mmCIF file of C-alpha atoms and ligand atoms in Angstrom:
data_model
loop_
_atom_site.group_PDB
_atom_site.id
_atom_site.type_symbol
_atom_site.label_atom_id
_atom_site.label_comp_id
_atom_site.label_asym_id
_atom_site.label_seq_id
_atom_site.Cartn_x
_atom_site.Cartn_y
_atom_site.Cartn_z
ATOM 1 C CA MET A 1 10.460 -4.352 -0.995
ATOM 2 C CA ARG A 2 9.911 -2.146 -3.158
ATOM 3 C CA TYR A 3 9.469 1.815 -3.493
ATOM 4 C CA ILE A 4 8.186 2.292 -7.507
ATOM 5 C CA ARG A 5 5.744 3.817 -7.406
ATOM 6 C CA LYS A 6 3.270 2.986 -10.929
ATOM 7 C CA ARG A 7 0.613 5.825 -11.302
ATOM 8 C CA HIS A 8 -0.531 4.452 -14.727
ATOM 9 C CA ARG A 9 -0.294 1.146 -15.294
ATOM 10 C CA ASP A 10 -2.769 1.151 -18.010
ATOM 11 C CA PRO A 11 -1.564 -1.207 -20.771
ATOM 12 C CA GLN A 12 -5.131 -2.949 -21.208
ATOM 13 C CA ARG A 13 -8.370 -1.536 -21.179
ATOM 14 C CA ALA A 14 -9.061 -2.750 -17.924
ATOM 15 C CA VAL A 15 -11.416 -0.952 -16.182
ATOM 16 C CA PRO A 16 -10.563 -0.318 -12.580
ATOM 17 C CA VAL A 17 -12.934 -1.105 -10.170
ATOM 18 C CA GLU A 18 -11.477 0.844 -6.704
ATOM 19 C CA GLN A 19 -9.029 3.231 -6.431
ATOM 20 C CA CYS A 20 -6.071 3.072 -3.490
ATOM 21 C CA ALA A 21 -6.834 5.271 -0.966
ATOM 22 C CA CYS A 22 -2.679 6.260 0.213
ATOM 23 C CA CYS A 23 -1.810 6.819 -3.489
ATOM 24 C CA GLY A 24 -4.282 7.006 -5.628
ATOM 25 C CA GLY A 25 -3.472 4.609 -7.653
ATOM 26 C CA GLU A 26 -5.797 2.762 -9.589
ATOM 27 C CA LEU A 27 -7.067 -1.240 -9.063
ATOM 28 C CA TYR A 28 -8.059 -3.152 -12.039
ATOM 29 C CA PRO A 29 -10.228 -6.640 -11.256
ATOM 30 C CA GLY A 30 -7.784 -9.192 -9.685
ATOM 31 C CA ASN A 31 -5.706 -6.517 -8.242
ATOM 32 C CA PRO A 32 -4.653 -7.731 -4.781
ATOM 33 C CA CYS A 33 -5.797 -4.690 -2.565
ATOM 34 C CA TRP A 34 -6.005 -4.740 1.751
ATOM 35 C CA ARG A 35 -9.415 -3.366 3.286
ATOM 36 C CA LEU A 36 -7.675 -2.143 6.314
ATOM 37 C CA ALA A 37 -9.643 0.310 8.475
ATOM 38 C CA GLY A 38 -11.956 1.108 6.086
ATOM 39 C CA ARG A 39 -9.725 2.302 3.268
ATOM 40 C CA THR A 40 -8.493 0.111 0.140
ATOM 41 C CA LEU A 41 -4.800 0.389 -0.322
ATOM 42 C CA CYS A 42 -2.595 -0.935 -2.714
ATOM 43 C CA GLU A 43 0.194 -3.399 -2.896
ATOM 44 C CA ASP A 44 2.591 -0.615 -3.024
ATOM 45 C CA CYS A 45 1.261 1.295 0.008
ATOM 46 C CA VAL A 46 -0.340 -0.814 2.349
ATOM 47 C CA VAL A 47 3.798 -1.907 3.633
ATOM 48 C CA PRO A 48 4.143 1.292 4.534
ATOM 49 C CA TRP A 49 0.943 2.065 6.089
ATOM 50 C CA LEU A 50 1.605 -0.997 8.032
ATOM 51 C CA LEU A 51 4.541 -0.094 9.185
ATOM 52 C CA ARG A 52 3.466 3.230 10.436
ATOM 53 C CA GLU A 53 0.440 1.507 12.021
ATOM 54 C CA LEU A 54 2.927 -0.574 13.841
ATOM 55 C CA ALA A 55 5.295 2.124 14.741
ATOM 56 C CA PRO A 56 4.446 1.915 18.793
ATOM 57 C CA PHE A 57 5.897 -1.313 19.114
ATOM 58 C CA ARG A 58 9.036 -0.870 16.960
ATOM 59 C CA GLY A 59 12.144 -1.293 18.920
ATOM 60 C CA ARG A 60 16.081 -1.606 17.953
ATOM 61 C CA ALA A 61 18.360 -4.626 18.448
ATOM 62 C CA GLY A 62 19.842 -4.536 21.329
ATOM 63 C CA GLU A 63 18.105 -2.012 23.314
ATOM 64 C CA VAL A 64 15.794 -2.552 26.268
ATOM 65 C CA GLU A 65 12.755 -0.743 26.953
ATOM 66 C CA PRO A 66 12.406 0.980 29.665
HETATM 67 ZN ZN1 ZN B 1 -1.342 3.176 -3.249
#
């Protein structure tokens, strides 16, 4: 998992077509993104977001749910 947050990766003159709803990062044509719950998330944000969403299902190995 990567925790590097790229705010401005703008080496070319590509025009961002969308923005990440989480970090505000610019999404350029062809960049992977995930559309969830009406929001667009970039690659760096989708995993933490998913983990938060799945928090109710989180357990710990060796522990049994009551
Ligand atoms: Zn993001």
